mmCIF file of C-alpha atoms and ligand atoms in Angstrom:
data_model
loop_
_atom_site.group_PDB
_atom_site.id
_atom_site.type_symbol
_atom_site.label_atom_id
_atom_site.label_comp_id
_atom_site.label_asym_id
_atom_site.label_seq_id
_atom_site.Cartn_x
_atom_site.Cartn_y
_atom_site.Cartn_z
ATOM 1 C CA UNK A 1 -3.695 -0.195 38.064
ATOM 2 C CA UNK A 2 -1.383 2.555 37.576
ATOM 3 C CA UNK A 3 -1.124 4.513 34.356
ATOM 4 C CA UNK A 4 -1.140 2.033 31.267
ATOM 5 C CA UNK A 5 2.094 1.212 29.997
ATOM 6 C CA UNK A 6 1.157 -1.380 27.338
ATOM 7 C CA UNK A 7 -1.821 -3.561 26.839
ATOM 8 C CA UNK A 8 -0.511 -6.891 25.781
ATOM 9 C CA UNK A 9 -3.583 -9.095 26.815
ATOM 10 C CA UNK A 10 -4.685 -9.802 23.423
ATOM 11 C CA UNK A 11 -4.961 -8.233 19.902
ATOM 12 C CA UNK A 12 -8.674 -8.177 20.488
ATOM 13 C CA UNK A 13 -8.169 -5.051 22.819
ATOM 14 C CA UNK A 14 -7.702 -2.980 19.612
ATOM 15 C CA UNK A 15 -10.027 -0.043 19.212
ATOM 16 C CA UNK A 16 -11.510 1.310 15.882
ATOM 17 C CA UNK A 17 -9.363 4.108 14.821
ATOM 18 C CA UNK A 18 -10.716 7.405 13.980
ATOM 19 C CA UNK A 19 -10.819 6.575 10.240
ATOM 20 C CA UNK A 20 -12.195 3.413 10.700
ATOM 21 C CA UNK A 21 -15.076 5.076 12.782
ATOM 22 C CA UNK A 22 -15.584 7.466 9.932
ATOM 23 C CA UNK A 23 -16.039 4.529 7.552
ATOM 24 C CA UNK A 24 -18.402 3.052 9.758
ATOM 25 C CA UNK A 25 -20.399 6.181 10.290
ATOM 26 C CA UNK A 26 -20.633 6.493 6.555
ATOM 27 C CA UNK A 27 -21.667 3.022 5.756
ATOM 28 C CA UNK A 28 -24.555 2.315 3.381
ATOM 29 C CA UNK A 29 -26.829 0.022 5.183
ATOM 30 C CA UNK A 30 -29.986 -2.011 4.671
ATOM 31 C CA UNK A 31 -31.575 -5.083 6.589
ATOM 32 C CA UNK A 32 -29.326 -7.850 6.259
ATOM 33 C CA UNK A 33 -31.972 -10.364 7.707
ATOM 34 C CA UNK A 34 -33.871 -9.357 4.507
ATOM 35 C CA UNK A 35 -30.731 -9.606 2.435
ATOM 36 C CA UNK A 36 -30.422 -6.151 1.282
ATOM 37 C CA UNK A 37 -27.580 -4.540 3.345
ATOM 38 C CA UNK A 38 -25.102 -3.514 0.337
ATOM 39 C CA UNK A 39 -22.206 -3.143 2.614
ATOM 40 C CA UNK A 40 -22.651 -6.564 3.957
ATOM 41 C CA UNK A 41 -23.071 -8.156 0.748
ATOM 42 C CA UNK A 42 -19.700 -6.223 -0.592
ATOM 43 C CA UNK A 43 -17.770 -7.707 2.499
ATOM 44 C CA UNK A 44 -19.063 -11.089 2.002
ATOM 45 C CA UNK A 45 -18.161 -10.981 -1.712
ATOM 46 C CA UNK A 46 -14.930 -9.641 -0.816
ATOM 47 C CA UNK A 47 -14.000 -11.937 1.889
ATOM 48 C CA UNK A 48 -15.155 -14.943 -0.218
ATOM 49 C CA UNK A 49 -12.895 -13.869 -2.918
ATOM 50 C CA UNK A 50 -9.805 -13.241 -0.489
ATOM 51 C CA UNK A 51 -10.161 -16.716 0.993
ATOM 52 C CA UNK A 52 -10.506 -18.490 -2.264
ATOM 53 C CA UNK A 53 -14.157 -19.633 -1.776
ATOM 54 C CA UNK A 54 -17.395 -19.131 -3.442
ATOM 55 C CA UNK A 55 -19.543 -17.411 -0.608
ATOM 56 C CA UNK A 56 -19.205 -16.244 2.795
ATOM 57 C CA UNK A 57 -21.135 -15.137 5.935
ATOM 58 C CA UNK A 58 -20.768 -12.074 8.557
ATOM 59 C CA UNK A 59 -20.999 -13.556 11.811
ATOM 60 C CA UNK A 60 -20.884 -11.728 15.177
ATOM 61 C CA UNK A 61 -17.682 -13.679 16.407
ATOM 62 C CA UNK A 62 -15.143 -16.268 15.531
ATOM 63 C CA UNK A 63 -16.704 -18.520 18.472
ATOM 64 C CA UNK A 64 -19.971 -18.344 16.255
ATOM 65 C CA UNK A 65 -18.423 -18.705 12.844
ATOM 66 C CA UNK A 66 -16.719 -22.203 14.265
ATOM 67 C CA UNK A 67 -19.941 -23.111 16.141
ATOM 68 C CA UNK A 68 -21.932 -22.652 12.700
ATOM 69 C CA UNK A 69 -19.156 -24.487 10.619
ATOM 70 C CA UNK A 70 -19.479 -27.509 12.954
ATOM 71 C CA UNK A 71 -23.064 -27.678 13.012
ATOM 72 C CA UNK A 72 -23.178 -27.636 9.151
ATOM 73 C CA UNK A 73 -20.504 -30.157 8.559
ATOM 74 C CA UNK A 74 -21.570 -32.704 11.026
ATOM 75 C CA UNK A 75 -24.693 -34.486 12.520
ATOM 76 C CA UNK A 76 -25.188 -35.326 16.141
ATOM 77 C CA UNK A 77 -23.000 -38.424 16.995
ATOM 78 C CA UNK A 78 -20.345 -37.450 14.563
ATOM 79 C CA UNK A 79 -16.564 -37.174 15.603
ATOM 80 C CA UNK A 80 -14.213 -34.127 15.279
ATOM 81 C CA UNK A 81 -10.510 -34.781 15.053
ATOM 82 C CA UNK A 82 -8.152 -31.872 16.088
ATOM 83 C CA UNK A 83 -5.281 -30.691 18.164
ATOM 84 C CA UNK A 84 -5.901 -30.795 21.849
ATOM 85 C CA UNK A 85 -5.380 -27.190 22.599
ATOM 86 C CA UNK A 86 -7.577 -26.112 19.767
ATOM 87 C CA UNK A 87 -9.477 -22.888 20.615
ATOM 88 C CA UNK A 88 -12.834 -24.332 19.545
ATOM 89 C CA UNK A 89 -12.346 -27.215 22.175
ATOM 90 C CA UNK A 90 -10.377 -25.230 24.985
ATOM 91 C CA UNK A 91 -12.081 -21.749 24.828
ATOM 92 C CA UNK A 92 -15.573 -22.142 23.191
ATOM 93 C CA UNK A 93 -17.589 -23.211 25.923
ATOM 94 C CA UNK A 94 -18.012 -27.070 24.540
ATOM 95 C CA UNK A 95 -20.498 -25.642 21.966
ATOM 96 C CA UNK A 96 -19.478 -28.607 19.584
ATOM 97 C CA UNK A 97 -20.984 -30.884 22.138
ATOM 98 C CA UNK A 98 -23.812 -28.530 23.383
ATOM 99 C CA UNK A 99 -25.008 -27.258 19.802
ATOM 100 C CA UNK A 100 -23.847 -29.890 17.701
ATOM 101 C CA UNK A 101 -23.908 -33.069 19.645
ATOM 102 C CA UNK A 102 -20.294 -33.882 18.523
ATOM 103 C CA UNK A 103 -17.642 -35.967 20.320
ATOM 104 C CA UNK A 104 -13.945 -35.365 19.852
ATOM 105 C CA UNK A 105 -10.627 -37.267 19.324
ATOM 106 C CA UNK A 106 -7.572 -35.089 19.946
ATOM 107 C CA UNK A 107 -4.142 -35.045 18.678
ATOM 108 C CA UNK A 108 -1.445 -33.917 21.113
ATOM 109 C CA UNK A 109 0.804 -32.572 18.315
ATOM 110 C CA UNK A 110 3.606 -30.073 18.820
ATOM 111 C CA UNK A 111 2.736 -26.378 19.227
ATOM 112 C CA UNK A 112 -0.530 -26.765 17.956
ATOM 113 C CA UNK A 113 0.513 -28.731 14.566
ATOM 114 C CA UNK A 114 0.308 -32.365 13.631
ATOM 115 C CA UNK A 115 1.230 -34.861 10.905
ATOM 116 C CA UNK A 116 -1.039 -36.692 8.493
ATOM 117 C CA UNK A 117 0.214 -40.059 10.332
ATOM 118 C CA UNK A 118 -1.137 -38.487 13.498
ATOM 119 C CA UNK A 119 -4.693 -38.737 11.998
ATOM 120 C CA UNK A 120 -4.606 -42.078 10.795
ATOM 121 C CA UNK A 121 -5.058 -44.226 14.136
ATOM 122 C CA UNK A 122 -7.918 -41.828 15.207
ATOM 123 C CA UNK A 123 -10.202 -42.465 12.259
ATOM 124 C CA UNK A 124 -13.110 -44.819 13.410
ATOM 125 C CA UNK A 125 -13.933 -48.025 11.272
ATOM 126 C CA UNK A 126 -17.345 -47.941 9.769
ATOM 127 C CA UNK A 127 -19.066 -50.112 12.631
ATOM 128 C CA UNK A 128 -21.998 -49.339 14.441
ATOM 129 C CA UNK A 129 -20.224 -49.331 17.738
ATOM 130 C CA UNK A 130 -18.372 -46.171 16.818
ATOM 131 C CA UNK A 131 -18.828 -42.592 16.494
ATOM 132 C CA UNK A 132 -18.634 -41.289 12.795
ATOM 133 C CA UNK A 133 -15.281 -39.718 12.055
ATOM 134 C CA UNK A 134 -16.474 -36.661 10.059
ATOM 135 C CA UNK A 135 -14.560 -33.412 10.514
ATOM 136 C CA UNK A 136 -10.985 -32.417 10.768
ATOM 137 C CA UNK A 137 -10.189 -28.821 12.281
ATOM 138 C CA UNK A 138 -7.001 -27.098 11.863
ATOM 139 C CA UNK A 139 -6.145 -23.599 13.505
ATOM 140 C CA UNK A 140 -4.099 -21.142 11.618
ATOM 141 C CA UNK A 141 -2.067 -19.401 13.421
ATOM 142 C CA UNK A 142 -2.478 -21.550 16.414
ATOM 143 C CA UNK A 143 -3.250 -19.614 19.331
ATOM 144 C CA UNK A 144 -2.253 -21.831 22.418
ATOM 145 C CA UNK A 145 0.398 -23.346 20.254
ATOM 146 C CA UNK A 146 2.314 -20.100 20.185
ATOM 147 C CA UNK A 147 0.626 -18.229 17.156
ATOM 148 C CA UNK A 148 2.150 -20.988 15.113
ATOM 149 C CA UNK A 149 2.035 -21.183 11.464
ATOM 150 C CA UNK A 150 1.261 -24.291 9.519
ATOM 151 C CA UNK A 151 4.095 -24.710 7.066
ATOM 152 C CA UNK A 152 2.540 -24.880 3.464
ATOM 153 C CA UNK A 153 3.812 -28.446 2.808
ATOM 154 C CA UNK A 154 2.407 -29.927 6.217
ATOM 155 C CA UNK A 155 -1.004 -28.036 5.701
ATOM 156 C CA UNK A 156 -1.482 -29.415 2.129
ATOM 157 C CA UNK A 157 -0.474 -32.961 3.575
ATOM 158 C CA UNK A 158 -2.803 -32.912 6.400
ATOM 159 C CA UNK A 159 -5.793 -31.685 4.326
ATOM 160 C CA UNK A 160 -4.966 -34.497 1.656
ATOM 161 C CA UNK A 161 -4.851 -37.144 4.364
ATOM 162 C CA UNK A 162 -8.214 -35.821 5.778
ATOM 163 C CA UNK A 163 -9.765 -36.089 1.971
ATOM 164 C CA UNK A 164 -8.466 -39.788 1.941
ATOM 165 C CA UNK A 165 -10.314 -40.507 5.202
ATOM 166 C CA UNK A 166 -13.480 -38.641 3.709
ATOM 167 C CA UNK A 167 -13.379 -36.084 6.461
ATOM 168 C CA UNK A 168 -14.557 -32.536 6.035
ATOM 169 C CA UNK A 169 -11.742 -29.819 6.831
ATOM 170 C CA UNK A 170 -12.468 -26.719 8.781
ATOM 171 C CA UNK A 171 -9.829 -24.003 9.250
ATOM 172 C CA UNK A 172 -10.155 -21.762 12.272
ATOM 173 C CA UNK A 173 -8.340 -18.798 10.819
ATOM 174 C CA UNK A 174 -9.109 -16.177 13.478
ATOM 175 C CA UNK A 175 -5.655 -15.194 12.812
ATOM 176 C CA UNK A 176 -5.003 -16.293 9.212
ATOM 177 C CA UNK A 177 -4.219 -12.939 7.912
ATOM 178 C CA UNK A 178 -1.262 -13.014 10.337
ATOM 179 C CA UNK A 179 -0.071 -16.358 8.791
ATOM 180 C CA UNK A 180 -0.467 -15.048 5.144
ATOM 181 C CA UNK A 181 1.430 -12.031 6.010
ATOM 182 C CA UNK A 182 4.184 -13.779 7.843
ATOM 183 C CA UNK A 183 4.447 -16.375 4.922
ATOM 184 C CA UNK A 184 4.101 -13.543 2.049
ATOM 185 C CA UNK A 185 1.380 -15.848 0.388
ATOM 186 C CA UNK A 186 -2.253 -14.783 -0.416
ATOM 187 C CA UNK A 187 -4.820 -15.841 2.145
ATOM 188 C CA UNK A 188 -6.658 -18.135 -0.363
ATOM 189 C CA UNK A 189 -3.372 -20.157 -0.621
ATOM 190 C CA UNK A 190 -4.108 -21.036 3.136
ATOM 191 C CA UNK A 191 -7.612 -21.412 2.831
ATOM 192 C CA UNK A 192 -9.041 -22.458 -0.622
ATOM 193 C CA UNK A 193 -8.447 -26.183 -0.224
ATOM 194 C CA UNK A 194 -10.396 -26.616 3.228
ATOM 195 C CA UNK A 195 -14.211 -26.980 2.971
ATOM 196 C CA UNK A 196 -14.476 -23.850 5.069
ATOM 197 C CA UNK A 197 -12.491 -21.167 6.994
ATOM 198 C CA UNK A 198 -13.276 -18.806 9.700
ATOM 199 C CA UNK A 199 -11.557 -15.336 10.154
ATOM 200 C CA UNK A 200 -11.705 -12.749 12.719
ATOM 201 C CA UNK A 201 -11.879 -8.841 11.856
ATOM 202 C CA UNK A 202 -11.790 -8.160 15.544
ATOM 203 C CA UNK A 203 -8.377 -9.136 16.507
ATOM 204 C CA UNK A 204 -5.294 -7.870 14.873
ATOM 205 C CA UNK A 205 -7.294 -6.359 12.010
ATOM 206 C CA UNK A 206 -8.746 -3.855 14.716
ATOM 207 C CA UNK A 207 -12.259 -4.102 13.796
ATOM 208 C CA UNK A 208 -14.775 -3.738 16.648
ATOM 209 C CA UNK A 209 -16.955 -6.890 15.932
ATOM 210 C CA UNK A 210 -17.306 -9.479 13.313
ATOM 211 C CA UNK A 211 -15.931 -12.456 11.904
ATOM 212 C CA UNK A 212 -16.307 -14.274 8.499
ATOM 213 C CA UNK A 213 -17.176 -18.005 7.550
ATOM 214 C CA UNK A 214 -16.380 -18.898 3.997
ATOM 215 C CA UNK A 215 -17.033 -22.192 2.019
ATOM 216 C CA UNK A 216 -18.681 -23.417 -1.124
ATOM 217 C CA UNK A 217 -22.317 -21.727 -2.150
ATOM 218 C CA UNK A 218 -24.073 -24.932 -1.052
ATOM 219 C CA UNK A 219 -22.103 -24.988 2.452
ATOM 220 C CA UNK A 220 -22.908 -21.153 3.020
ATOM 221 C CA UNK A 221 -26.485 -21.590 2.125
ATOM 222 C CA UNK A 222 -26.817 -24.487 4.677
ATOM 223 C CA UNK A 223 -24.643 -22.321 7.250
ATOM 224 C CA UNK A 224 -26.929 -19.374 6.768
ATOM 225 C CA UNK A 225 -30.035 -21.288 8.562
ATOM 226 C CA UNK A 226 -27.462 -22.143 11.463
ATOM 227 C CA UNK A 227 -26.383 -18.608 11.708
ATOM 228 C CA UNK A 228 -30.256 -17.751 11.893
ATOM 229 C CA UNK A 229 -30.773 -20.606 14.601
ATOM 230 C CA UNK A 230 -27.852 -19.508 16.571
ATOM 231 C CA UNK A 231 -29.017 -15.806 16.652
ATOM 232 C CA UNK A 232 -26.259 -14.507 14.430
ATOM 233 C CA UNK A 233 -28.187 -12.949 11.881
ATOM 234 C CA UNK A 234 -28.028 -9.104 12.343
ATOM 235 C CA UNK A 235 -29.942 -6.048 10.712
ATOM 236 C CA UNK A 236 -28.050 -2.952 9.787
ATOM 237 C CA UNK A 237 -24.737 -4.888 10.283
ATOM 238 C CA UNK A 238 -23.320 -2.805 7.316
ATOM 239 C CA UNK A 239 -21.834 -0.674 9.922
ATOM 240 C CA UNK A 240 -19.826 -3.675 11.002
ATOM 241 C CA UNK A 241 -18.992 -4.612 7.603
ATOM 242 C CA UNK A 242 -17.761 -1.214 6.692
ATOM 243 C CA UNK A 243 -15.178 -1.403 9.693
ATOM 244 C CA UNK A 244 -14.162 -4.908 8.466
ATOM 245 C CA UNK A 245 -13.730 -3.690 4.944
ATOM 246 C CA UNK A 246 -11.536 -0.728 6.113
ATOM 247 C CA UNK A 247 -9.585 -3.356 8.093
ATOM 248 C CA UNK A 248 -8.967 -5.174 4.905
ATOM 249 C CA UNK A 249 -8.020 -1.903 3.146
ATOM 250 C CA UNK A 250 -5.589 -0.671 5.780
ATOM 251 C CA UNK A 251 -4.553 -3.084 8.433
ATOM 252 C CA UNK A 252 -3.530 -6.443 6.781
ATOM 253 C CA UNK A 253 0.146 -5.267 5.533
ATOM 254 C CA UNK A 254 0.843 -3.632 8.899
ATOM 255 C CA UNK A 255 0.616 -6.980 10.714
ATOM 256 C CA UNK A 256 4.171 -7.363 9.752
ATOM 257 C CA UNK A 257 5.036 -4.509 12.306
ATOM 258 C CA UNK A 258 3.236 -6.537 14.998
ATOM 259 C CA UNK A 259 5.359 -9.638 14.008
ATOM 260 C CA UNK A 260 8.466 -7.668 14.321
ATOM 261 C CA UNK A 261 7.362 -6.224 17.664
ATOM 262 C CA UNK A 262 6.601 -9.653 18.859
ATOM 263 C CA UNK A 263 10.151 -10.885 17.889
ATOM 264 C CA UNK A 264 11.641 -7.810 19.589
ATOM 265 C CA UNK A 265 9.923 -8.443 22.639
ATOM 266 C CA UNK A 266 10.772 -12.074 22.615
ATOM 267 C CA UNK A 267 14.342 -11.436 22.265
ATOM 268 C CA UNK A 268 14.439 -8.992 25.178
ATOM 269 C CA UNK A 269 12.426 -11.275 27.494
ATOM 270 C CA UNK A 270 14.663 -14.115 26.788
ATOM 271 C CA UNK A 271 17.602 -12.151 28.391
ATOM 272 C CA UNK A 272 15.677 -11.397 31.529
ATOM 273 C CA UNK A 273 16.693 -13.723 34.347
ATOM 274 C CA UNK A 274 13.862 -15.914 35.592
ATOM 275 C CA UNK A 275 11.849 -15.879 32.403
ATOM 276 C CA UNK A 276 12.373 -18.336 29.413
ATOM 277 C CA UNK A 277 11.524 -18.808 25.932
ATOM 278 C CA UNK A 278 13.171 -19.478 22.487
ATOM 279 C CA UNK A 279 12.613 -16.345 20.482
ATOM 280 C CA UNK A 280 12.792 -18.528 17.265
ATOM 281 C CA UNK A 281 9.367 -19.966 18.358
ATOM 282 C CA UNK A 282 7.791 -16.634 17.925
ATOM 283 C CA UNK A 283 6.338 -16.581 14.287
ATOM 284 C CA UNK A 284 3.501 -13.949 14.313
ATOM 285 C CA UNK A 285 2.285 -11.630 17.121
ATOM 286 C CA UNK A 286 1.984 -13.922 20.126
ATOM 287 C CA UNK A 287 4.601 -14.491 22.683
ATOM 288 C CA UNK A 288 4.428 -17.214 25.267
ATOM 289 C CA UNK A 289 7.029 -17.470 28.068
ATOM 290 C CA UNK A 290 7.852 -19.385 31.240
ATOM 291 C CA UNK A 291 8.299 -17.945 34.656
ATOM 292 C CA UNK A 292 10.985 -19.638 36.972
ATOM 293 C CA UNK A 293 9.088 -20.983 40.094
ATOM 294 C CA UNK A 294 12.130 -20.020 42.131
ATOM 295 C CA UNK A 295 10.696 -16.383 41.442
ATOM 296 C CA UNK A 296 6.990 -17.227 41.661
ATOM 297 C CA UNK A 297 4.062 -18.244 39.794
ATOM 298 C CA UNK A 298 2.615 -16.890 36.523
ATOM 299 C CA UNK A 299 -0.166 -15.691 38.549
ATOM 300 C CA UNK A 300 1.947 -13.519 40.691
ATOM 301 C CA UNK A 301 3.718 -12.145 37.862
ATOM 302 C CA UNK A 302 0.367 -11.432 35.941
ATOM 303 C CA UNK A 303 -0.876 -9.439 38.981
ATOM 304 C CA UNK A 304 2.386 -7.451 39.756
ATOM 305 C CA UNK A 305 2.581 -6.350 36.155
ATOM 306 C CA UNK A 306 -0.966 -5.570 36.151
ATOM 307 C CA UNK A 307 -0.473 -3.396 39.158
ATOM 308 C CA UNK A 308 2.234 -1.361 37.313
ATOM 309 C CA UNK A 309 0.373 -0.922 34.278
ATOM 310 C CA UNK A 310 1.564 -4.037 31.935
ATOM 311 C CA UNK A 311 -1.312 -6.019 30.983
ATOM 312 C CA UNK A 312 -0.519 -9.708 30.125
ATOM 313 C CA UNK A 313 -2.391 -12.997 30.736
ATOM 314 C CA UNK A 314 -1.127 -16.099 32.616
ATOM 315 C CA UNK A 315 -2.207 -19.049 30.741
ATOM 316 C CA UNK A 316 -0.728 -21.871 32.870
ATOM 317 C CA UNK A 317 0.988 -22.266 36.432
ATOM 318 C CA UNK A 318 4.249 -20.847 35.066
ATOM 319 C CA UNK A 319 2.988 -19.676 31.505
ATOM 320 C CA UNK A 320 2.345 -16.343 30.395
ATOM 321 C CA UNK A 321 1.120 -14.669 27.184
ATOM 322 C CA UNK A 322 1.926 -11.324 25.624
ATOM 323 C CA UNK A 323 0.393 -10.205 22.217
ATOM 324 C CA UNK A 324 1.353 -7.262 20.175
ATOM 325 C CA UNK A 325 -1.158 -5.560 18.151
ATOM 326 C CA UNK A 326 -1.594 -2.029 16.223
ATOM 327 C CA UNK A 327 -2.509 -0.332 19.483
ATOM 328 C CA UNK A 328 0.615 -0.866 21.145
ATOM 329 C CA UNK A 329 3.999 0.845 19.798
ATOM 330 C CA UNK A 330 7.361 -0.072 19.963
ATOM 331 C CA UNK A 331 8.093 2.327 22.498
ATOM 332 C CA UNK A 332 5.370 1.062 24.755
ATOM 333 C CA UNK A 333 6.800 -2.393 24.437
ATOM 334 C CA UNK A 334 10.276 -0.945 25.699
ATOM 335 C CA UNK A 335 8.681 0.594 28.294
ATOM 336 C CA UNK A 336 6.833 -2.591 29.322
ATOM 337 C CA UNK A 337 10.181 -4.546 29.115
ATOM 338 C CA UNK A 338 11.663 -1.862 31.696
ATOM 339 C CA UNK A 339 8.682 -2.767 33.944
ATOM 340 C CA UNK A 340 9.175 -6.514 33.460
ATOM 341 C CA UNK A 341 12.801 -6.399 34.087
ATOM 342 C CA UNK A 342 12.533 -4.299 37.486
ATOM 343 C CA UNK A 343 9.584 -6.701 38.649
ATOM 344 C CA UNK A 344 11.805 -9.814 37.756
ATOM 345 C CA UNK A 345 14.857 -8.441 39.646
ATOM 346 C CA UNK A 346 12.786 -8.431 42.771
ATOM 347 C CA UNK A 347 11.789 -11.486 44.713
ATOM 348 C CA UNK A 348 7.771 -12.088 44.113
ATOM 349 C CA UNK A 349 6.770 -11.588 47.719
ATOM 350 C CA UNK A 350 8.232 -8.224 47.897
ATOM 351 C CA UNK A 351 7.014 -6.931 44.493
ATOM 352 C CA UNK A 352 3.562 -8.468 44.998
ATOM 353 C CA UNK A 353 2.784 -6.145 47.729
HETATM 354 C C1 PLP B 1 -10.197 -15.565 19.370
HETATM 355 C C2 PLP B 1 -10.170 -16.865 18.642
HETATM 356 C C3 PLP B 1 -11.526 -17.308 18.422
HETATM 357 C C4 PLP B 1 -12.972 -16.808 18.717
HETATM 358 O O1 PLP B 1 -13.159 -15.484 18.439
HETATM 359 P P1 PLP B 1 -14.041 -14.648 19.195
HETATM 360 O O2 PLP B 1 -14.470 -13.643 18.302
HETATM 361 O O3 PLP B 1 -13.537 -14.060 20.127
HETATM 362 O O4 PLP B 1 -15.330 -15.539 19.587
HETATM 363 C C5 PLP B 1 -11.436 -18.735 17.618
HETATM 364 N N1 PLP B 1 -10.408 -19.174 17.284
HETATM 365 C C6 PLP B 1 -9.100 -18.744 17.667
HETATM 366 C C7 PLP B 1 -7.844 -19.364 17.360
HETATM 367 C C8 PLP B 1 -9.082 -17.356 18.331
HETATM 368 O O5 PLP B 1 -7.826 -16.976 18.695
#
């Protein structure tokens, strides 16, 4: 790769800022396995309140937060209902099957979202032949759906329907803060009426490591055992908690800038011949777009851009993804757009060389 123009692969590439590193270095720590790390305790309390739940647990990753939630809500042989491109199903190494022994019934939906009516036919009758329908998982924002936000009414209606069917509800809110900022509502409004919620500090919030799992006191007490079993209970993790607290203080409201930058990127990409997307579909910090097969494949575009310092991901044969975040400025995005415009103006065979 030549000099970096913009790293748009993911908001996970954000690095801790000098001030965040200072907060991390200054953290008061203890041994969280023994339960006396004051900074972890403070973070867990604050995150629980923020998400509208009794209690919360700091865990190393969003993947582990989901895995613990699934294990805590289910027994082997239970079935999970969710949208077919959910992160826990698509990108988490089938942990729901390997570590919790669950099966799944998936909803196609639209852009990661679905309606209460789409849940009904997937509920199994109480009969020894069938798996037990047990858990509904929602993703907000929905990653592969395009960074999509659940509209409040639809979110409430789907959760209410899950309750009628006696399903537990887990929200994979890796990017819940993006949804809250975009909607202008407190995060608790999006999370309090689910049984559990997972949120990442290590994505757009800019912390190096860490996710939170929140729920009732009883749920979190049971989840704590699985955190230990899965190897996620840490010692002087107050260092990580301090970075997460710093992120909550400084990096939440600014997510609106990432959303503005994503819109700007989307509108400009839509004008480039050979690329297509609807900029109105961009609701948060993720921009998905299609490459015309007459130009070449997404993989070719990915490799060509990579060689020119614009880092993205190909996520389908013709589908690309670019994500905005706190370590990419408007100027860098404009520079990236210049590179993309030039690359698309050249036939793929030539520019790939
Ligand atoms: C990134 C992500 C996760 C997993 O988080 P990691 O910290 O990378 O394990 C879970 N769900 C969604 C929707 C994500 O985007």
